Tab-separated table of C-alpha atoms in Angstrom:
chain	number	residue	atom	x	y	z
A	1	UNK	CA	48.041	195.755	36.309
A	2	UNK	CA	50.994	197.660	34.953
A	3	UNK	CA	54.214	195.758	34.970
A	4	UNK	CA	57.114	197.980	37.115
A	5	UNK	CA	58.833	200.286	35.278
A	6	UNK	CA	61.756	198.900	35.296
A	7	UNK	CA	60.408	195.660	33.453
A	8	UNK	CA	58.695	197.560	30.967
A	9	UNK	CA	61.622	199.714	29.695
A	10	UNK	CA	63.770	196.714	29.741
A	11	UNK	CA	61.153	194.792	27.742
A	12	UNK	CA	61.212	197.865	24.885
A	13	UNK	CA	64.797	198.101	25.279
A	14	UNK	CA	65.226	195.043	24.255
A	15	UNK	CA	62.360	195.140	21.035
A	16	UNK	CA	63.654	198.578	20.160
A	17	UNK	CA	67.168	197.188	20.181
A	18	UNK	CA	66.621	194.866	17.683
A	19	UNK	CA	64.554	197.019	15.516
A	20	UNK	CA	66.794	199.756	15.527
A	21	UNK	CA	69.901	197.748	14.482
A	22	UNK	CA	70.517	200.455	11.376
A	23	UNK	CA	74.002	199.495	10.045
A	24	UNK	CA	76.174	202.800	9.177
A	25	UNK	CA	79.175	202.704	7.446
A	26	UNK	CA	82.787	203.459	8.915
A	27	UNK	CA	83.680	207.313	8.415
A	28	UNK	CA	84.614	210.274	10.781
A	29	UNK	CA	83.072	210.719	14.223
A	30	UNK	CA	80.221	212.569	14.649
A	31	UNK	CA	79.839	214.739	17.699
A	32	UNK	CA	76.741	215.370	19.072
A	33	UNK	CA	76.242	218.128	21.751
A	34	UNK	CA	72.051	217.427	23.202
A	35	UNK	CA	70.492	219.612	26.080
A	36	UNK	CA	66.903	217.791	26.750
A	37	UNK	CA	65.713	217.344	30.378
A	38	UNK	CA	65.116	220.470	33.119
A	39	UNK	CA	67.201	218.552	36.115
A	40	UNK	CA	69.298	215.681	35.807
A	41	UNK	CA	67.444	213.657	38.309
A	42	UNK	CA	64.057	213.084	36.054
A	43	UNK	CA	63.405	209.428	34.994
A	44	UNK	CA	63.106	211.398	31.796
A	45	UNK	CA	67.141	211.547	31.751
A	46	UNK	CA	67.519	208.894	33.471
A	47	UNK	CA	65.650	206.385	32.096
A	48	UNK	CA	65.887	207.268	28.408
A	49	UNK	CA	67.769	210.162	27.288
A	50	UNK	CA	70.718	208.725	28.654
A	51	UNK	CA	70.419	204.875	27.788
A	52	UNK	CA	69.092	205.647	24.187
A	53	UNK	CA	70.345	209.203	23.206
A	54	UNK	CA	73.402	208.963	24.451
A	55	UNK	CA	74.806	205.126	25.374
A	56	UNK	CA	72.466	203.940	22.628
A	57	UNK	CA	73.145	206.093	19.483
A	58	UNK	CA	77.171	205.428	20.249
A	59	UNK	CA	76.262	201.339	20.844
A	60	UNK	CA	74.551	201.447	17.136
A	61	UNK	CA	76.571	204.003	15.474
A	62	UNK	CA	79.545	201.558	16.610
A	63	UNK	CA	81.573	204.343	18.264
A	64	UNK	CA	81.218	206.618	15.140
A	65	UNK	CA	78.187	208.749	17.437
A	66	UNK	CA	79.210	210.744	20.267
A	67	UNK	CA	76.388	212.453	21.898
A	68	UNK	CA	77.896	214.752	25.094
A	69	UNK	CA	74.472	215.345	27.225
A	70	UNK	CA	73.158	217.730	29.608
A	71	UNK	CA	70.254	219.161	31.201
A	72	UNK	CA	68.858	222.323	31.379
A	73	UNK	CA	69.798	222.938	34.469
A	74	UNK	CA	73.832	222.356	34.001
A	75	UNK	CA	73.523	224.485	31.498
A	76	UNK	CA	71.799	227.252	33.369
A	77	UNK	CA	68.698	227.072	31.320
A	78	UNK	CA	65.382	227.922	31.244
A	79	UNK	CA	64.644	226.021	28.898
A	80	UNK	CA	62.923	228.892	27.053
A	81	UNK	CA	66.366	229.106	24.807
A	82	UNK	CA	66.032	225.523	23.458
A	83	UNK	CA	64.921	226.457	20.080
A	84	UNK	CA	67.323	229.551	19.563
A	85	UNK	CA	70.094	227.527	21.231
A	86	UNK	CA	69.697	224.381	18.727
A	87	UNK	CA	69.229	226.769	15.710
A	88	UNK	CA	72.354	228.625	16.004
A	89	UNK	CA	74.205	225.104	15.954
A	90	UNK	CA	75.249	225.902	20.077
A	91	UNK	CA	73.466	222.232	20.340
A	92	UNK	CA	72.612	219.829	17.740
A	93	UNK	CA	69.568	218.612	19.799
A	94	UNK	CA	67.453	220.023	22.586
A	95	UNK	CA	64.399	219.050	24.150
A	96	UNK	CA	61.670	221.259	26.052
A	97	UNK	CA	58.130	221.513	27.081
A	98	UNK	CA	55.997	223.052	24.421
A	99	UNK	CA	54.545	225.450	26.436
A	100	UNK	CA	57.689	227.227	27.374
A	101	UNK	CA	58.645	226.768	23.342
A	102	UNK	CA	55.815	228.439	22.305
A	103	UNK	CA	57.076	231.934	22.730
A	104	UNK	CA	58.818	231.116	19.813
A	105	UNK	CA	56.182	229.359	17.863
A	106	UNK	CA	52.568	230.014	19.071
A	107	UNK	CA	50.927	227.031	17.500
A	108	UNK	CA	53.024	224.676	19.570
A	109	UNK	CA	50.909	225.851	22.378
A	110	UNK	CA	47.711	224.278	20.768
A	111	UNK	CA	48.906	220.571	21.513
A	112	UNK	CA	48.652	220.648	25.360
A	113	UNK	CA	45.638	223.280	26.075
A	114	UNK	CA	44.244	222.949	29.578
A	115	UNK	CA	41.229	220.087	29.523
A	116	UNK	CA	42.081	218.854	25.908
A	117	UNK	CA	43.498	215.760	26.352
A	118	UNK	CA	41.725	214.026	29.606
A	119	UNK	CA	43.883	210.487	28.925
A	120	UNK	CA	47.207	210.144	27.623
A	121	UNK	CA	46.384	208.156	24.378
A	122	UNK	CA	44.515	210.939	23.652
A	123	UNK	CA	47.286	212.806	24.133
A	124	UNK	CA	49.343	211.260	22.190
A	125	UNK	CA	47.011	211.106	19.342
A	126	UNK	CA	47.154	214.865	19.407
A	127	UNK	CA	50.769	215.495	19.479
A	128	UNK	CA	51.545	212.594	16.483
A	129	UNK	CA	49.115	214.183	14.727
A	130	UNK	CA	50.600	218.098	15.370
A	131	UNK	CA	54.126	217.198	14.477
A	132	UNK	CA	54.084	217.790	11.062
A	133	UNK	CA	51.788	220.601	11.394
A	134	UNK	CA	53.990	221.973	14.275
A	135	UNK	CA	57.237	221.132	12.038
A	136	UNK	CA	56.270	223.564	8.568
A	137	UNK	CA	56.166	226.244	10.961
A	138	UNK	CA	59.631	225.199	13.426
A	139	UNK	CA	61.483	224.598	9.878
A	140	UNK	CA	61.296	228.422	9.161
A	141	UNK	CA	63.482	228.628	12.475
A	142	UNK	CA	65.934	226.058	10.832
A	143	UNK	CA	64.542	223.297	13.690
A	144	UNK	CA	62.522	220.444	13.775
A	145	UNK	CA	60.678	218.157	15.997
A	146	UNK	CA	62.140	214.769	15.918
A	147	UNK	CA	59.774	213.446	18.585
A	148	UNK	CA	57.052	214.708	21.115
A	149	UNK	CA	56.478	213.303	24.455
A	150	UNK	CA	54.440	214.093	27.820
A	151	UNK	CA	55.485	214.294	31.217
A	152	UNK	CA	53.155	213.290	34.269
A	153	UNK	CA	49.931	214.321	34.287
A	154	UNK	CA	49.535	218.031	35.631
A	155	UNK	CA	47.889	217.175	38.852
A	156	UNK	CA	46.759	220.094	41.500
A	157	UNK	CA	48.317	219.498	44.845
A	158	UNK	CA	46.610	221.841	47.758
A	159	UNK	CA	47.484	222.668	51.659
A	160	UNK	CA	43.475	222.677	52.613
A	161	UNK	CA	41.049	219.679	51.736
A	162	UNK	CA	39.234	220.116	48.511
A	163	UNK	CA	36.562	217.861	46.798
A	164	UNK	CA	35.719	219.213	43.201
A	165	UNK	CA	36.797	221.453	41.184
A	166	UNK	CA	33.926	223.884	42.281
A	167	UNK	CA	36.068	223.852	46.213
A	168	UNK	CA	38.869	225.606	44.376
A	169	UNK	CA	36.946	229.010	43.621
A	170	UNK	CA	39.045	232.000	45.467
A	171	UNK	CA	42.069	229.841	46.238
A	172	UNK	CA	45.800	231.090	44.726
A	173	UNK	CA	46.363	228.151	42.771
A	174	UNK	CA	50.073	228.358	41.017
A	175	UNK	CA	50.003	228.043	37.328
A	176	UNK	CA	51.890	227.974	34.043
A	177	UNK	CA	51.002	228.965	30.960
A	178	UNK	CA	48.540	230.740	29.242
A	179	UNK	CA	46.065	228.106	29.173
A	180	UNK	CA	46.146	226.836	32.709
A	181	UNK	CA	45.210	230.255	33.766
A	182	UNK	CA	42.672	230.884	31.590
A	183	UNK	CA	41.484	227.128	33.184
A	184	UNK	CA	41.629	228.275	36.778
A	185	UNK	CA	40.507	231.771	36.431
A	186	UNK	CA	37.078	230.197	34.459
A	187	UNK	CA	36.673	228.170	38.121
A	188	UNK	CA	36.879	231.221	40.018
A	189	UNK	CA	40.679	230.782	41.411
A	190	UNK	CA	43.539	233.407	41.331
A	191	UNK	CA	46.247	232.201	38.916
A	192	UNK	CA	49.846	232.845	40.406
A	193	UNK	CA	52.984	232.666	38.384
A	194	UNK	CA	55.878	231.206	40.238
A	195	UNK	CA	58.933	229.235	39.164
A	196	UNK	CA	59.272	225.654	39.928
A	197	UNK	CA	61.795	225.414	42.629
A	198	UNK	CA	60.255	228.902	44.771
A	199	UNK	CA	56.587	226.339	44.682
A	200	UNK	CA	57.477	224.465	48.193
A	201	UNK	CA	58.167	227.521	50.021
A	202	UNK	CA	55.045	229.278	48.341
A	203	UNK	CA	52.952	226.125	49.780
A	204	UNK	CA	54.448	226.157	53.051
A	205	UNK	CA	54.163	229.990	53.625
A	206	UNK	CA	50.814	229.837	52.276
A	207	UNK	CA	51.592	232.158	49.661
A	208	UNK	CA	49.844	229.828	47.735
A	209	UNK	CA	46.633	227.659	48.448
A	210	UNK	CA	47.571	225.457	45.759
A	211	UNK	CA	49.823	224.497	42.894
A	212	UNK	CA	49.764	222.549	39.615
A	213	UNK	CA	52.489	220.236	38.255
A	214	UNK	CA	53.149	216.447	37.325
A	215	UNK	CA	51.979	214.138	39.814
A	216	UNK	CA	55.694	212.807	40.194
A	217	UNK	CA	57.617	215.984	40.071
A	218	UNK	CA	55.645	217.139	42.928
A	219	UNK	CA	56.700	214.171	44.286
A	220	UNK	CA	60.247	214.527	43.447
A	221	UNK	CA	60.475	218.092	44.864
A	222	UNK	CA	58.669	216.697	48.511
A	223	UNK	CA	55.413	218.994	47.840
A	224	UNK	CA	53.699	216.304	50.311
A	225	UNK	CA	55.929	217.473	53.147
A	226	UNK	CA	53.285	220.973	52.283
A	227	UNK	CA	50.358	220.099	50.794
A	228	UNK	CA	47.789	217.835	52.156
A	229	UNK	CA	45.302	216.712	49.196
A	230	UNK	CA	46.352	215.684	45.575
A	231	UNK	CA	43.366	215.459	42.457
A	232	UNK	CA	43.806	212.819	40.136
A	233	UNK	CA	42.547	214.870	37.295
A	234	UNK	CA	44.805	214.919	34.902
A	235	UNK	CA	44.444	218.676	33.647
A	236	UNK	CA	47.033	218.635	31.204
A	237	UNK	CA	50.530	216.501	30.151
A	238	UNK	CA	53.249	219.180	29.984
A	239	UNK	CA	54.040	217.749	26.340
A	240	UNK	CA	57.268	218.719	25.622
A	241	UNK	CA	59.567	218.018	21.748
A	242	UNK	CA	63.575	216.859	20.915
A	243	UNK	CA	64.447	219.601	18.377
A	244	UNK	CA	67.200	219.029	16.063
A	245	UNK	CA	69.093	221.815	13.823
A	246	UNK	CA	67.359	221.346	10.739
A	247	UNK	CA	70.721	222.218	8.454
A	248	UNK	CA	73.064	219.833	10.228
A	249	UNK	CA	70.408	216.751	10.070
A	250	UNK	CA	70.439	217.569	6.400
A	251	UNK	CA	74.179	217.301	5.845
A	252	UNK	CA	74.221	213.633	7.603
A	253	UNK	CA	74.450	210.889	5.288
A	254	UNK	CA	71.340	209.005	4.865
A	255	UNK	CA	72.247	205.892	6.930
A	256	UNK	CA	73.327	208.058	9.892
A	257	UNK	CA	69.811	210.293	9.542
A	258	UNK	CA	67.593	206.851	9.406
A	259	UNK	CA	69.477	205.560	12.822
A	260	UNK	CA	68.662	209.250	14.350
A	261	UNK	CA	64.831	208.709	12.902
A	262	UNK	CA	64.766	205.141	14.620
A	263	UNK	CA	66.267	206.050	17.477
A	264	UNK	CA	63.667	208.732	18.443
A	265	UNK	CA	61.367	206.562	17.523
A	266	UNK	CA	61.615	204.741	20.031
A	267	UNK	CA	62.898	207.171	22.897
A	268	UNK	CA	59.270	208.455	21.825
A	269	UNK	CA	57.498	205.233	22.631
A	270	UNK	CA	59.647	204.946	25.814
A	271	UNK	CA	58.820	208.578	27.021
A	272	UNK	CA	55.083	207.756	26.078
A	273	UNK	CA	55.412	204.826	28.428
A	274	UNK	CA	57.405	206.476	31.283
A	275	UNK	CA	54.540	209.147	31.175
A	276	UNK	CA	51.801	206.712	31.845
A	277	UNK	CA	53.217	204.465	34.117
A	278	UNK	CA	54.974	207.616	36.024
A	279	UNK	CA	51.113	209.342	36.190
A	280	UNK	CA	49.824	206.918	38.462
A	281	UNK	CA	53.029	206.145	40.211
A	282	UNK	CA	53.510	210.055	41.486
A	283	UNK	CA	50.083	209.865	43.142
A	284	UNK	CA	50.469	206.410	44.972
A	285	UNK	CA	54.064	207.513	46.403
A	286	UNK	CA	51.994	211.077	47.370
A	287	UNK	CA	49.214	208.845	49.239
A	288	UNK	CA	51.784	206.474	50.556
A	289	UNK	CA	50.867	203.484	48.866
A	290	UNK	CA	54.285	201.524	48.917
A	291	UNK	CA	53.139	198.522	46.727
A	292	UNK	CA	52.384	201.326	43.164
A	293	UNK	CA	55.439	203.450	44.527
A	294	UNK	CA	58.733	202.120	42.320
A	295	UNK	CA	59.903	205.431	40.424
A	296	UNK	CA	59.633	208.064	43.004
A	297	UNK	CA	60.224	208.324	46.334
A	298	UNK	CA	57.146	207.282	48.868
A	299	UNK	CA	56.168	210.371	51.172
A	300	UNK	CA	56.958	210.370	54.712
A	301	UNK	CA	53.394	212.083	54.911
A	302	UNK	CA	51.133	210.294	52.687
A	303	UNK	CA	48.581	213.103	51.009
A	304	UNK	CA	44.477	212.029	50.738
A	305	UNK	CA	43.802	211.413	46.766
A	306	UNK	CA	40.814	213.389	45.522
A	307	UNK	CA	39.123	211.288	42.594
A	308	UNK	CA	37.337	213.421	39.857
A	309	UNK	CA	33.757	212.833	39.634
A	310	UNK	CA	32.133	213.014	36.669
A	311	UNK	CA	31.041	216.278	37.128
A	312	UNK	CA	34.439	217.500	37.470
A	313	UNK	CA	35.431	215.632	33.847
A	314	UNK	CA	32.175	217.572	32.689
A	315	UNK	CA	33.052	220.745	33.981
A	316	UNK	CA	36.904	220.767	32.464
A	317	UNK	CA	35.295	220.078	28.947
A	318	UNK	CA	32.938	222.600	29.002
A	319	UNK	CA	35.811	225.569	30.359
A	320	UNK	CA	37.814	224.202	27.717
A	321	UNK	CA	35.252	224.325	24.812
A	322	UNK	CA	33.979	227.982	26.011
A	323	UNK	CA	37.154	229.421	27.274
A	324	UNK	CA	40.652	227.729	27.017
A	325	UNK	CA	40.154	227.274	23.304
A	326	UNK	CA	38.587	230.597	22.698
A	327	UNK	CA	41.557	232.078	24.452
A	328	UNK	CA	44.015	230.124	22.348
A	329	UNK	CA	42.853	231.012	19.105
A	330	UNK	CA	42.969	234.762	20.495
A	331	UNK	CA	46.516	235.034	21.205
A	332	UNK	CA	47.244	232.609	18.431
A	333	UNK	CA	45.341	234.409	15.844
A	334	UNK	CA	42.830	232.710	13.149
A	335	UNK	CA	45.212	230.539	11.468
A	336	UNK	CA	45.400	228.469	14.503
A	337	UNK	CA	42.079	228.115	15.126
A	338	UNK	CA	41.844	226.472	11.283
A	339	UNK	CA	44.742	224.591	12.085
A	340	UNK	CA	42.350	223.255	14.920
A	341	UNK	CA	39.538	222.558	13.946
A	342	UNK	CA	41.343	220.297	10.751
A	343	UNK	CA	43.336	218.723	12.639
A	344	UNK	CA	42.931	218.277	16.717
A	345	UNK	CA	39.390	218.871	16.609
A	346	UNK	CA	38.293	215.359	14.779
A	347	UNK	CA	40.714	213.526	17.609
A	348	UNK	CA	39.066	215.999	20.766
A	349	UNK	CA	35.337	215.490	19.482
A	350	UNK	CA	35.418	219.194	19.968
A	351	UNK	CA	35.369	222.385	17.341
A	352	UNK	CA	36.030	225.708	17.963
A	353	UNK	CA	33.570	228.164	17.198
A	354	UNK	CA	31.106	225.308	17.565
């Protein structure tokens, strides 16, 4: 069994403190202005921008490193400004999902396709191996990825009972993203595009049949109070990357850029953590199962879990071979599809174009 969160972050706290003990030397302060997490509430923030961005870099920087923090949402974000926002110098950081960064940089949208990454090691496999990929590209913009991490899985949460993937064909299932719809619209469904915090009246009015986000944000935003069944099919990770501007990491001295390099480091091995024990604690607090339920908040009416059969894990490979990947490489263009196949495709055990 997993240890509670709580435990396990302390536990890496504590390793990553001592491993990350970079001594700087004294000099001016160095003000850091970061904008990383959507809402301010997200064990994201919470649990390791704040200790480690922002308490942390100041602890081992002693004093020299400020870092003033903020969400997306105090900053009236989208969060599709992140990389335009850190390279003109408005914030030295930012962090965002890739899928809403790559307007900006198509390829980014290649780490997190629908059905690619069934597990998170997998996942994580992908995006380690994308950064520097993703980075010759983002340094053109004057940015660069310091660290990529996932949020919950992307779960589908539904008002009517469902049990396959097959049970979903003509329901209005809200999406985001190119490659989600290109997921659900291969199984039949009606892809909707609505924003995040509209989703729980969409469910309740039945403007929607169904929805798709991380296990524990739908638990965080009380989608069980209007929606019924939850699939534990984890469809994709909403991977998301801490940019930094490119020209003022450059201009740091090199003590005070290897403390920056450790430190995200390890917020990336904590994030990787969060996601995986967060995955699995979203659904139980959905269900109502009080003894896995420790990040989020248990539902006052528990949801009925929907297991993927094999079938189902079939049936996502095979619409992501012959048409999420296909679809990528279209709106991406050729390069990406060589990009691909040398790099993702020996991790995914699958090529494009066969």
């Amino acid at each position: 069994m997993l240890r509670p969160l709580i435990a396990l972050l302390a536990a890496l706290g504590m390793a990553g403190t001592a491993a990350a003990q970079t001594a700087i030397p004294p000099g001016p302060r160095i003000a850091i202005t970061a904008v990383t997490q959507p809402l301010p509430t997200q064990p994201q923030y919470t649990l390791v921008d704040q200790p480690l961005l922002r308490d942390g870099l100041r602890a081992r920087s002693g004093g020299r490193i400020e870092v003033t923090l903020a969400t997306h949402a105090e900053r009236n974000l989208s969060g599709a400004e992140i990389i335009r926002l850190v390279r003109a110098g408005q914030a030295e950081i930012g962090a965002g999902t890739l899928t809403t960064l790559s307007g900006d940089v198509p390829i980014l949208d290649g780490v997190d396709l629908a059905g690619l990454a069934p597990d998170i090691a997998l996942a994580r496999r992908i995006a380690d191996a994308m950064t520097p990929v993703a980075n010759r590209d983002l340094e053109r913009f004057g940015v660069r990825i310091m660290a990529m991490y996932p949020f919950p899985a992307q779960v589908l949460f539904c008002r009517a009972p469902f049990a396959s993937l097959a049970d979903l064909r003509g329901r209005r299932i809200r999406t985001f993203g190119n490659s989600l719809v290109d997921f659900y619209t291969a199984l039949g469904a009606q892809p909707v595009s609505i924003g995040f915090p509209e989703v729980y009246s969409a469910l309740e009015r039945g403007v929607v049949d169904c929805a798709i986000t991380g296990s524990g944000s739908g638990a965080a935003a009380r989608w069980p109070e209007v929606s019924t069944h939850i699939s534990d099919l984890a469809v994709s990770w909403a991977v998301a990357a801490y940019v930094v501007n490119l020209a003022w990491y450059n201009r740091q001295e090199p003590a005070v850029r290897a403390l920056l390099d450790e430190t995200f480091r390890e917020i990336a091995d904590r994030q990787w953590a969060l996601g995986a024990e967060a995955t699995r604690d979203g659904i139980d607090c959905n269900i109502g199962n009080r003894a896995g339920c420790r990040i989020h908040s248990l539902a006052a009416r528990p949801m009925t879990e929907v297991k993927a059969s094999e079938a189902d894990r079939a049936e996502m490979r095979r619409i992501f071979e012959q048409v999420v990947l296909p679809g990528f490489v279209r709106r991406c263009g050729a390069r990406c599809g060589e990009i691909y196949n040398q790099v993702i495709a020996p991790i995914s055990g699958v090529r494009f174009g066969g």
